[in-house]
mmCIF file of C-alpha atoms in Angstrom:
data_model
loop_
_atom_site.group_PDB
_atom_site.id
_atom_site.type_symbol
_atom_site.label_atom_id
_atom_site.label_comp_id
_atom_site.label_asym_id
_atom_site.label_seq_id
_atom_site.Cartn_x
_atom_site.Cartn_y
_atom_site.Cartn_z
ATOM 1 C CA UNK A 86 0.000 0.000 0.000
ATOM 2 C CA UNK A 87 2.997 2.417 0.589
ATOM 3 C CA UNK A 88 4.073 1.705 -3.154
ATOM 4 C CA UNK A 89 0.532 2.549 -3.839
ATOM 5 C CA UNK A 90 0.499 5.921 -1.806
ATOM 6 C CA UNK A 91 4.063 6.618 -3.704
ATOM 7 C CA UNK A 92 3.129 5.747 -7.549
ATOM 8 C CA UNK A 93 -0.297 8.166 -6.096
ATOM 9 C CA UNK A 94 1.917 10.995 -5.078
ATOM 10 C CA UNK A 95 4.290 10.784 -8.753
ATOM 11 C CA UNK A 96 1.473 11.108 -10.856
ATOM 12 C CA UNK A 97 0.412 13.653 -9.128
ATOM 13 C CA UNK A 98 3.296 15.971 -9.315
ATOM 14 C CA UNK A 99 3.658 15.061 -12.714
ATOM 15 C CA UNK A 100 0.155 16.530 -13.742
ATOM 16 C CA UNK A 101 1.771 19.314 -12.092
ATOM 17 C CA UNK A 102 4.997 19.889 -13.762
ATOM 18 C CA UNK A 103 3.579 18.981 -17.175
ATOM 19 C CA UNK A 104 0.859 21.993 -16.852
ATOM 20 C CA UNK A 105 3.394 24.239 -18.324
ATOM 21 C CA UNK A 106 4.573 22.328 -21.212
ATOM 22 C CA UNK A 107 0.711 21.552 -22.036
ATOM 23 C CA UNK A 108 -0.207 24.863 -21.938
ATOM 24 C CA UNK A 109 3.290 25.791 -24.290
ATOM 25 C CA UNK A 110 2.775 22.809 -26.753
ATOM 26 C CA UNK A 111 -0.732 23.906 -27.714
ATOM 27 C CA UNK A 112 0.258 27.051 -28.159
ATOM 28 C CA UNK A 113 3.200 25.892 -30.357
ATOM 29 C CA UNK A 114 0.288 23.769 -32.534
ATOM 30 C CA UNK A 115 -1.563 26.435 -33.475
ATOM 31 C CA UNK A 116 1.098 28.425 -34.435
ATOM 32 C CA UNK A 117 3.108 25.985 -36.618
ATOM 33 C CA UNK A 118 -0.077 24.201 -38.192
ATOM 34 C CA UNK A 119 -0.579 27.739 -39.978
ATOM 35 C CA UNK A 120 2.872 28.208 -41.278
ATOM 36 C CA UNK A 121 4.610 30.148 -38.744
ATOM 37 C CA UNK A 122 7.808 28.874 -36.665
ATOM 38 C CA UNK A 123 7.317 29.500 -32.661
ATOM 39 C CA UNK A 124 10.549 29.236 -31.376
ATOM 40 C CA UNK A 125 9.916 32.407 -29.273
ATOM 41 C CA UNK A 126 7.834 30.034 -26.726
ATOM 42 C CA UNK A 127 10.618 30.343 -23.703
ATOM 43 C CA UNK A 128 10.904 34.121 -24.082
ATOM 44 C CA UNK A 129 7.299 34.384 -24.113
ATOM 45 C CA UNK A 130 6.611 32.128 -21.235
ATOM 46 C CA UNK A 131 8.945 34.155 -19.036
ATOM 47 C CA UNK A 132 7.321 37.256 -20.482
ATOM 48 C CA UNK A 133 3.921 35.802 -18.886
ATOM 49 C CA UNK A 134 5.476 34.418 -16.063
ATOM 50 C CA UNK A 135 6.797 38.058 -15.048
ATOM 51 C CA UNK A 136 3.562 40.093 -15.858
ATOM 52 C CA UNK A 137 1.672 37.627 -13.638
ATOM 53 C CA UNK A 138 3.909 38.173 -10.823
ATOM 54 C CA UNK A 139 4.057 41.417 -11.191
ATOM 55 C CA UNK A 140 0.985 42.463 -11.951
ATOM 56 C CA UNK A 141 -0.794 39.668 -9.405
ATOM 57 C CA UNK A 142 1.721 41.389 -6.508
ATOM 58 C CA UNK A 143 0.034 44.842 -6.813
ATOM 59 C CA UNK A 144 -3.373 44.384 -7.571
ATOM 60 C CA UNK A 145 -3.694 41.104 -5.404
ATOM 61 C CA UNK A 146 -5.229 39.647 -7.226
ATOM 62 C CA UNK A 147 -4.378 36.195 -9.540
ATOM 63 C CA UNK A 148 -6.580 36.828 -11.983
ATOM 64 C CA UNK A 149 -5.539 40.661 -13.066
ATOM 65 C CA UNK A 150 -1.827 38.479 -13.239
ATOM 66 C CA UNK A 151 -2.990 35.897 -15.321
ATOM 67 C CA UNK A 152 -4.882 38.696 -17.577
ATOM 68 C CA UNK A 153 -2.041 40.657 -17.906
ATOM 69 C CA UNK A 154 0.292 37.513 -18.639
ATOM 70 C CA UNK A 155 -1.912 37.001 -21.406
ATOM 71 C CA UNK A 156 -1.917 40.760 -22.255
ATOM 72 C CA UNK A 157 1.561 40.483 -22.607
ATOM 73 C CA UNK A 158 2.659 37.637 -24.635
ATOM 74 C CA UNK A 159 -0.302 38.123 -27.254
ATOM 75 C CA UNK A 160 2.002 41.644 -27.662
ATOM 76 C CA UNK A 161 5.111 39.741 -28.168
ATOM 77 C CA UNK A 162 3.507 36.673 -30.517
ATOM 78 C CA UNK A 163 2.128 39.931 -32.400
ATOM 79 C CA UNK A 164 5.889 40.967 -32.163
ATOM 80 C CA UNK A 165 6.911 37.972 -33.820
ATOM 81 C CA UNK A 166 4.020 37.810 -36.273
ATOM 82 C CA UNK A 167 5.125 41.162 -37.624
ATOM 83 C CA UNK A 168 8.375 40.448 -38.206
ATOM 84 C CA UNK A 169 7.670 37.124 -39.773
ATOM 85 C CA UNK A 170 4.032 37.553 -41.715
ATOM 86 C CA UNK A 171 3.739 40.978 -42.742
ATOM 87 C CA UNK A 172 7.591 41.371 -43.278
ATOM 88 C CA UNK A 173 8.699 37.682 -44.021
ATOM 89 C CA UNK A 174 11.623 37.776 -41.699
ATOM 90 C CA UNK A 175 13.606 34.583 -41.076
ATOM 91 C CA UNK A 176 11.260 32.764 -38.154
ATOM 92 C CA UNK A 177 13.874 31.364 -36.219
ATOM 93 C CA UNK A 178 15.751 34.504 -36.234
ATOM 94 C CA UNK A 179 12.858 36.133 -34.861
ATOM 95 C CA UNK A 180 11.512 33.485 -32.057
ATOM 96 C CA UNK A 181 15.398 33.066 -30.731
ATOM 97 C CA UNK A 182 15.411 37.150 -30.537
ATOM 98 C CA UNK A 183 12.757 37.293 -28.435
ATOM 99 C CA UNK A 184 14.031 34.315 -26.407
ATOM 100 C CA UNK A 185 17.289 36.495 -25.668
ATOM 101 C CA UNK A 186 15.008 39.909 -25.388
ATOM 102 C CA UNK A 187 12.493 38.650 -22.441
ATOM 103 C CA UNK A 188 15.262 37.009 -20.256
ATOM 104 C CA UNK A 189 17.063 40.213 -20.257
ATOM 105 C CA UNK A 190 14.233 42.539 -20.185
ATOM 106 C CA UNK A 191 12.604 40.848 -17.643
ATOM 107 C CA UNK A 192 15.438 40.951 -14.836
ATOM 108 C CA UNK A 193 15.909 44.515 -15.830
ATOM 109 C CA UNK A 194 12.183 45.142 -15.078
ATOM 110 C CA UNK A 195 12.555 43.343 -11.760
ATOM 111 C CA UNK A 196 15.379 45.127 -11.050
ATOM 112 C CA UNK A 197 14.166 48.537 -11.903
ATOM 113 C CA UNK A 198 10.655 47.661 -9.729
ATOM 114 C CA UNK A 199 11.691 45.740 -7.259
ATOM 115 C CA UNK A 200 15.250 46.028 -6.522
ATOM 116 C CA UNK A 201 15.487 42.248 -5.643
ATOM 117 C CA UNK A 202 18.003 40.983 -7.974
ATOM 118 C CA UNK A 203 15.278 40.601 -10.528
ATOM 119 C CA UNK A 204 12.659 38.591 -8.734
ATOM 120 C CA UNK A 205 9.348 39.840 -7.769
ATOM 121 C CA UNK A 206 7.895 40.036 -4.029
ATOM 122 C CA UNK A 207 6.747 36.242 -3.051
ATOM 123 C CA UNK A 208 3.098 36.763 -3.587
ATOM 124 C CA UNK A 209 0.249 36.179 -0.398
ATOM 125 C CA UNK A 210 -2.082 33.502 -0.146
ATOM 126 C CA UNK A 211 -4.995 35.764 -1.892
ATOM 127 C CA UNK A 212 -2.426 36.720 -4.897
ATOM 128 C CA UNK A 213 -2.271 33.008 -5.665
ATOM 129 C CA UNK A 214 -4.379 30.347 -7.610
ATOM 130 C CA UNK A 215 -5.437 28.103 -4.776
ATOM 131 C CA UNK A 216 -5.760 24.612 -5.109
ATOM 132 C CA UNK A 217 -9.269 23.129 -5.393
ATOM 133 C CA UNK A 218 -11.109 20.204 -3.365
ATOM 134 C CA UNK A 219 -13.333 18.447 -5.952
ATOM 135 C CA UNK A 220 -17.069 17.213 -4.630
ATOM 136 C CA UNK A 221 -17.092 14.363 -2.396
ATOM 137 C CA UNK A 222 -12.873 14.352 -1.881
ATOM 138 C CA UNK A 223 -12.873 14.466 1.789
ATOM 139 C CA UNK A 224 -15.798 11.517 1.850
ATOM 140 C CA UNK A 225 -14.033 9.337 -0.129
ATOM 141 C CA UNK A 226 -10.455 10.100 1.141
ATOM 142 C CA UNK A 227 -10.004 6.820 3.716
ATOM 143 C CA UNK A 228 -11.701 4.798 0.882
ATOM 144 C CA UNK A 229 -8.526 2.284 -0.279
ATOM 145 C CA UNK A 230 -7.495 2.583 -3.736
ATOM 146 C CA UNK A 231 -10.729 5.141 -5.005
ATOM 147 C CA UNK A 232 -10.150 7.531 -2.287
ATOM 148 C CA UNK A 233 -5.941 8.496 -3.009
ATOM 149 C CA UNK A 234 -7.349 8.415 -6.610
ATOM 150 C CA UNK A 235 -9.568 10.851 -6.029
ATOM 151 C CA UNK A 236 -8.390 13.017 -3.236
ATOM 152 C CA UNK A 237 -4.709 12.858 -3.897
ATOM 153 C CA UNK A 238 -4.705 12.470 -7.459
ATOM 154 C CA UNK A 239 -7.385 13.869 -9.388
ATOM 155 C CA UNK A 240 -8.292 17.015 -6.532
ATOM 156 C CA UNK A 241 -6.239 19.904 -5.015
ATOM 157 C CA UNK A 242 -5.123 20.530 -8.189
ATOM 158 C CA UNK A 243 -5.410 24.652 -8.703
ATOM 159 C CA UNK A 244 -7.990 26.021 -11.511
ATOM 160 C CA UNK A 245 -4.986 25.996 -14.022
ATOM 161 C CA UNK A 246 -4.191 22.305 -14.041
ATOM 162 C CA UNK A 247 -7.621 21.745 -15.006
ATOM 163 C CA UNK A 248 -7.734 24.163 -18.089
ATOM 164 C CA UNK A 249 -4.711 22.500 -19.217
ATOM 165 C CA UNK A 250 -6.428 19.205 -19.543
ATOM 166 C CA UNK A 251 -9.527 20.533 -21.084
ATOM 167 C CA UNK A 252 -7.591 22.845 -23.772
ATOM 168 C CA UNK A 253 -6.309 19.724 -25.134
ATOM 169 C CA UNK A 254 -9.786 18.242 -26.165
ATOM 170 C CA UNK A 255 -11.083 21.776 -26.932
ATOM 171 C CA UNK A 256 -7.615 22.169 -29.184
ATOM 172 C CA UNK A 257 -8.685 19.106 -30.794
ATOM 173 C CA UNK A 258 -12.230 20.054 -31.398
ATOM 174 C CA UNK A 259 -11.211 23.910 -32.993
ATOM 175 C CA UNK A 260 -8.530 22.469 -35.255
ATOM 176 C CA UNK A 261 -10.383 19.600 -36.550
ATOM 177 C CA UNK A 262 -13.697 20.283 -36.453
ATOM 178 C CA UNK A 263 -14.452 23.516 -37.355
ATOM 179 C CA UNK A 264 -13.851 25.990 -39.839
ATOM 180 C CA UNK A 265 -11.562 27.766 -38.020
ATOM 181 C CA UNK A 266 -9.124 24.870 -37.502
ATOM 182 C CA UNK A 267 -9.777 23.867 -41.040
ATOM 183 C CA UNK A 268 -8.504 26.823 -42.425
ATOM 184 C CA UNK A 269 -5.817 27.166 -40.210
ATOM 185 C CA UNK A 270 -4.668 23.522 -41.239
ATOM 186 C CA UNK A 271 -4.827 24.852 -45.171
ATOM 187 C CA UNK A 272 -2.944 27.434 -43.982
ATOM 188 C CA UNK A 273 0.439 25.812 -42.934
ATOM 189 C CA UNK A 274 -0.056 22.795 -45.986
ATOM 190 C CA UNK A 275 -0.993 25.125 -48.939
ATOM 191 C CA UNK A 276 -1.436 28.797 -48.257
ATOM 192 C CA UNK A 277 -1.331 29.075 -52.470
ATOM 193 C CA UNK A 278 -5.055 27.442 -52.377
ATOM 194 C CA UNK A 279 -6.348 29.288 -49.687
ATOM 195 C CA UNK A 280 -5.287 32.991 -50.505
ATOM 196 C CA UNK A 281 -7.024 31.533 -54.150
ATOM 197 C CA UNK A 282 -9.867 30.671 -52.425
ATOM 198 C CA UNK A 283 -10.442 34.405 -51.227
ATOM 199 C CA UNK A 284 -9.760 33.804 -47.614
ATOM 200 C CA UNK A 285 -6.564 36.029 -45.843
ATOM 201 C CA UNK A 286 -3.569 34.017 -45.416
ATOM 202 C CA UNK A 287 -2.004 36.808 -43.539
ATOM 203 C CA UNK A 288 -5.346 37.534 -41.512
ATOM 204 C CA UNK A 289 -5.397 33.284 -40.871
ATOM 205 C CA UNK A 290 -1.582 33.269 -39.073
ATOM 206 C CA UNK A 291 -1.926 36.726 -37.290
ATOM 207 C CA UNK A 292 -5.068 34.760 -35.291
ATOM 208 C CA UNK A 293 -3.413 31.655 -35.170
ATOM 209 C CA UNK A 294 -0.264 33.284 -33.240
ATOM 210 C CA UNK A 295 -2.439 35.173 -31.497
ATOM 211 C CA UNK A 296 -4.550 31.894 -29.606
ATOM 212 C CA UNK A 297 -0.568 30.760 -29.645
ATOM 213 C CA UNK A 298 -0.330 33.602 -27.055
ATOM 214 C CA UNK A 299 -3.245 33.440 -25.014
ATOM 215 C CA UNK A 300 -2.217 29.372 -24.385
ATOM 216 C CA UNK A 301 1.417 30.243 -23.683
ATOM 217 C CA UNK A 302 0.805 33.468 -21.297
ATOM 218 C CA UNK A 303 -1.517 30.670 -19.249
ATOM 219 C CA UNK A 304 1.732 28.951 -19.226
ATOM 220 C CA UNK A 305 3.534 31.565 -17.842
ATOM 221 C CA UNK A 306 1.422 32.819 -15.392
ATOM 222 C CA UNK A 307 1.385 29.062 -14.122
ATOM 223 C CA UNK A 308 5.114 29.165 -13.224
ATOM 224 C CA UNK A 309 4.765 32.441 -11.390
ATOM 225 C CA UNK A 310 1.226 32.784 -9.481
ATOM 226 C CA UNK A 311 0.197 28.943 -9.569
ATOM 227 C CA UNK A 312 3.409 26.287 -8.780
ATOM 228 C CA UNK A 313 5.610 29.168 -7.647
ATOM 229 C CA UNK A 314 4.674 32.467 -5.699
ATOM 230 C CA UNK A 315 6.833 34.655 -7.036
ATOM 231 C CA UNK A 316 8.740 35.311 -10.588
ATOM 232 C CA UNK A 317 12.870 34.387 -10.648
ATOM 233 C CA UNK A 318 15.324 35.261 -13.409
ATOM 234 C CA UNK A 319 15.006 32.632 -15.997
ATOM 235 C CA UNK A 320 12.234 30.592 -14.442
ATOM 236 C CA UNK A 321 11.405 28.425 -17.666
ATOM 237 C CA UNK A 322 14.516 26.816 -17.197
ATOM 238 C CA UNK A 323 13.865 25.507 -20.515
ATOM 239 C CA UNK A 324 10.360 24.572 -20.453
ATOM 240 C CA UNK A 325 9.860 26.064 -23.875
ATOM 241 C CA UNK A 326 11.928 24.155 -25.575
ATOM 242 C CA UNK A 327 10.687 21.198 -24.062
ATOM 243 C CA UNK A 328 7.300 22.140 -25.292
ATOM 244 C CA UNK A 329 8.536 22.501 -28.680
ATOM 245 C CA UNK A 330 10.222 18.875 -28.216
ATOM 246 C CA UNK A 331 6.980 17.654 -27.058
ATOM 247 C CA UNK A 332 4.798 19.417 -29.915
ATOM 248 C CA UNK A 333 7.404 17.325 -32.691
ATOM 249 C CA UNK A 334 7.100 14.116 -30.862
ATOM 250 C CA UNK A 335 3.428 14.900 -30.978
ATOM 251 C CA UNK A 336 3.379 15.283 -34.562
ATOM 252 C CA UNK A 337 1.535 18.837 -34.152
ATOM 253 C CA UNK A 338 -1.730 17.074 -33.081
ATOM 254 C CA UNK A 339 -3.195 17.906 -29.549
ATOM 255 C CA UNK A 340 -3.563 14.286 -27.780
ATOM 256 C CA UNK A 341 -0.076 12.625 -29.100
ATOM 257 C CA UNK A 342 1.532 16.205 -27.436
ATOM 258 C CA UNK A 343 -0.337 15.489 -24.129
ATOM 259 C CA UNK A 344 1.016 12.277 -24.299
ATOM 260 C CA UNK A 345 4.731 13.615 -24.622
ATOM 261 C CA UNK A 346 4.319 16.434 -22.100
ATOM 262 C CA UNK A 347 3.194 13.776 -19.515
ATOM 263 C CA UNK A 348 6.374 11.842 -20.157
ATOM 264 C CA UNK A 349 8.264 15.167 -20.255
ATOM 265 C CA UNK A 350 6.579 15.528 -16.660
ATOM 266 C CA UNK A 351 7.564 12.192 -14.823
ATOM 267 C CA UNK A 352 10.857 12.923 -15.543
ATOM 268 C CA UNK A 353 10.850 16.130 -13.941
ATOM 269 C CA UNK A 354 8.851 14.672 -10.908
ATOM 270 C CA UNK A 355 10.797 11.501 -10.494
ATOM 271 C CA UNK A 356 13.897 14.180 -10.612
ATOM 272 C CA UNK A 357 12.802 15.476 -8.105
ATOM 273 C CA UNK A 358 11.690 12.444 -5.989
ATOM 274 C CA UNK A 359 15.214 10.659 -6.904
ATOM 275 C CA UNK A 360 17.354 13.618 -5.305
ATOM 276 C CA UNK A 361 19.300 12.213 -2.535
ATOM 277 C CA UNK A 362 17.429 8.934 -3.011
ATOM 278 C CA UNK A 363 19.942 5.499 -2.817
ATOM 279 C CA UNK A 364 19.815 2.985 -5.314
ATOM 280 C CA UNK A 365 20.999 -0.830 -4.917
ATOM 281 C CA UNK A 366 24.012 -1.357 -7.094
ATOM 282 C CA UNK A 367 24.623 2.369 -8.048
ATOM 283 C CA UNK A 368 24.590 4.555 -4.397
ATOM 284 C CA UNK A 369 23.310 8.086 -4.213
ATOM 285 C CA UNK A 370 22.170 9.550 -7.374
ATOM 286 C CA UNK A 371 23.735 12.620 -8.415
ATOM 287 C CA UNK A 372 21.581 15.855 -8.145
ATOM 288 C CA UNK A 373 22.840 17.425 -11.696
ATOM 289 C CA UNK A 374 22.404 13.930 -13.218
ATOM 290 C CA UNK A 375 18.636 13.605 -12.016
ATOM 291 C CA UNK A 376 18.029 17.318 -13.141
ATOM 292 C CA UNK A 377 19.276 16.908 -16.157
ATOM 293 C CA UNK A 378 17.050 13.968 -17.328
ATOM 294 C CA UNK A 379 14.214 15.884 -19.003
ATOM 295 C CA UNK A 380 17.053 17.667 -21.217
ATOM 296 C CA UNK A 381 18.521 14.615 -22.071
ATOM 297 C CA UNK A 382 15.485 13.051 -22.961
ATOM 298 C CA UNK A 383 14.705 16.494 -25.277
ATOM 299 C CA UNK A 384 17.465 15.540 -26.984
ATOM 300 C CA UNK A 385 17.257 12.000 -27.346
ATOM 301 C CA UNK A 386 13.760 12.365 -28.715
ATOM 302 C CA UNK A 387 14.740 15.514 -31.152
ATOM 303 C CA UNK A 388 17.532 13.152 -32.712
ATOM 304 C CA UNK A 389 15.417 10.179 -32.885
ATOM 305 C CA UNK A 390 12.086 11.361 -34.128
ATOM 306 C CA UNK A 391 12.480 14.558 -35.711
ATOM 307 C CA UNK A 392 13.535 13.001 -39.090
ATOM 308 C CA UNK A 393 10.042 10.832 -39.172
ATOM 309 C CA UNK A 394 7.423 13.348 -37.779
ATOM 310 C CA UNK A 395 6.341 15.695 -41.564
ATOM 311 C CA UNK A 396 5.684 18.930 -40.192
ATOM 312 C CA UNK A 397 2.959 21.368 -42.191
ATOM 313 C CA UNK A 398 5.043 21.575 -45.932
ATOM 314 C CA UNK A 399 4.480 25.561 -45.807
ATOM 315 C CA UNK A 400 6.155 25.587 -41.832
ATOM 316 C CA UNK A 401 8.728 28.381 -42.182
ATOM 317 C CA UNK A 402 7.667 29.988 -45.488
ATOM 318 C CA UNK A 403 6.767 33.075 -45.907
ATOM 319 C CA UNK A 404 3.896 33.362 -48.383
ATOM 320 C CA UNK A 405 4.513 35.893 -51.231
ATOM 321 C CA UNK A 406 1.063 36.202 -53.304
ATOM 322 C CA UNK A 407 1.528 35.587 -56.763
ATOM 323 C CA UNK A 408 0.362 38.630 -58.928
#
C-alpha cells in the first residue's frame, strides 16, 4: 500500500509539472499548423510568467496576473508575427530574438521595480491560484485505492491544471472540427489554395499566433502565481523548448503532445523524488544527473524522431502572393 500511496503521489506531481509544457505545446500547434515557426515560446513564457507576478503582486489579485500575462505575450507573438508575416523575416531569427530579449528585459524590469536581484515580491495567499477540493474528496479520502485516486490524485489541483487538460480536447475540437481549424490547417499545408480561395492568409496566421499567445501566457502565469509564488530570473529553465520537443514528438496534433508532455513531466517529478534517493548497485544519485534527465530526454527524442514526424510543408515559409 505504501508503493501505492508513492506511484499516487508521482502522478500527481507530474500533472503538475507537465501543466506548463501543455499549456506551451498547444500554443506551439496552433502556431506551426498555420505556417509560422514559434521558437519564441521560452521568451514568451517568461514574459507571462513576469507580468503575472508582477501584476498579481500589486493588484492582489491572480486573476488581473494571469490577464495581464496574457496581455503580454499576445504583444510579443504579435511581435513575432510582424516580423515574420507581414515582413517575411527569417522565423527562427525572430523566435530566438525574443528568447534572448524577455530574459534580459525581464530581470531589468525586476530590477528597476523591485530592486530584488530581478525577482518579484513572493506573492500572499490571496495573490495566488489556490488549489481546489473536488465534490465528495474528503468523503471518499479513507476509501482504499478510489479515495488516493480521487483526493490525492485527481483534486487539489489549482484552476490551471484543469484548463490545461480541457484545452487539449477543446484544441482538438477547434482544429479539426471547425472551420476555423480547417482553415488554419490549409494554412500551414498550402497557403497558395487558400489565398485563391479568397480567404486572408495573412489575416489566418496573425489569429493563429495570437490563440498561440493566449495558451502560452496561461503557461507563464502558471510558473509564477500557480506552482511558484513569485517570478525568478530565468524561471522556464527551458520549459519552452521542451514544449517545442513535445509538440514534434506529438506530430503537431493535440492528444499525441499530451502524451509527450506527460512523459516530459515524470521525468521532472521523479527528478525530483530521486534527489538524494539510494539505489541498490549504483549509491546516491547525483543531483545534476537527475536534473538533467528531461534535457537529455529532449534531446534524445529531437535526434530520434524529428527526421520521421512531416511537419505542415508551408512551416517556415513566408507566403509571397503571386500577382
Amino acid at each position: 500500500m505504501e508503493n501505492f500511496e508513492l506511484v499516487i503521489l508521482l502522478l500527481d506531481a507530474t500533472l503538475r509539472t507537465s501543466t506548463p509544457l501543455i499549456l506551451a505545446a498547444l500554443a506551439g500547434m496552433f502556431s506551426e499548423r498555420s505556417g509560422t515557426i514559434n521558437l519564441a515560446l521560452e521568451g514568451m513564457m517568461l514574459g507571462g510568467a513576469f507580468a503575472a507576478a508582477a501584476v498579481a503582486y500589486y493588484a492582489g489579485s491572480p486573476w488581473v496576473g494571469l490577464l495581464a500575462a496574457i496581455a503580454a505575450t499576445i504583444a510579443l507573438s504579435l511581435l513575432h508575427g510582424f516580423a515574420c508575416i507581414t515582413h517575411k523575416g527569417n522565423q527562427v531569427v525572430s523566435g530566438m530574438a525574443i528568447n534572448i530579449l524577455m530574459s534580459g528585459f525581464t530581470a531589468l524590469v525586476g530590477i528597476a521595480l523591485f530592486a530584488q536581484g530581478g525577482k518579484t515580491p513572493a506573492l500572499d495567499k490571496a495573490s495566488r491560484f489556490q488549489p481546489i477540493t473536488l465534490p465528495g474528496a474528503e468523503a471518499v479520502r479513507d476509501v482504499p485505492i478510489l479515495g488516493p485516486i480521487y483526493f490525492e490524485l485527481l483534486s487539489g489541483h489549482n484552476i490551471l491544471v484543469y484548463i490545461a487538460f480541457f484545452a487539449v480536447p477543446a484544441a482538438w475540437w477547434v482544429m479539426y472540427r471547425t472551420r476555423f481549424g480547417l482553415r488554419l490547417r490549409a494554412v500551414g499545408e498550402n497557403p497558395g489554395a487558400v489565398d485563391t480561395a479568397g480567404i486572408s492568409v495573412v489575416l489566418m496566421r496573425y489569429r493563429a499566433v495570437v490563440c498561440s499567445g493566449v495558451l502560452v501566457g496561461m503557461s507563464g502565469a502558471y510558473l509564477s502565481t500557480a506552482q511558484g509564488a513569485s517570478f525568478l530570473q530565468d524561471m522556464t529553465a527551458g520549459k519552452g523548448y521542451i514544449a517545442l520537443a513535445a509538440m514534434v514528438f506529438g506530430k503537431w496534433r493535440p492528444f499525441p503532445a499530451l502524451f509527450a508532455c506527460l512523459l516530459f513531466g515524470f521525468l521532472d517529478a521523479a527528478a525530483t523524488r530521486l534527489q538524494g534517493v539510494i539505489l541498490p548497485g549504483i549509491g546516491e544519485v547525483p543531483v545534476q544527473l537527475v536534473q538533467a534527465l528531461p534535457y537529455v530526454l529532449t534531446v534524445i527524442l529531437l535526434a530520434g524522431f524529428i527526421g520521421r514526424a512531416t511537419p505542415p510543408k508551408a512551416l517556415g515559409r513566408a507566403y509571397v502572393k503571386e500577382r
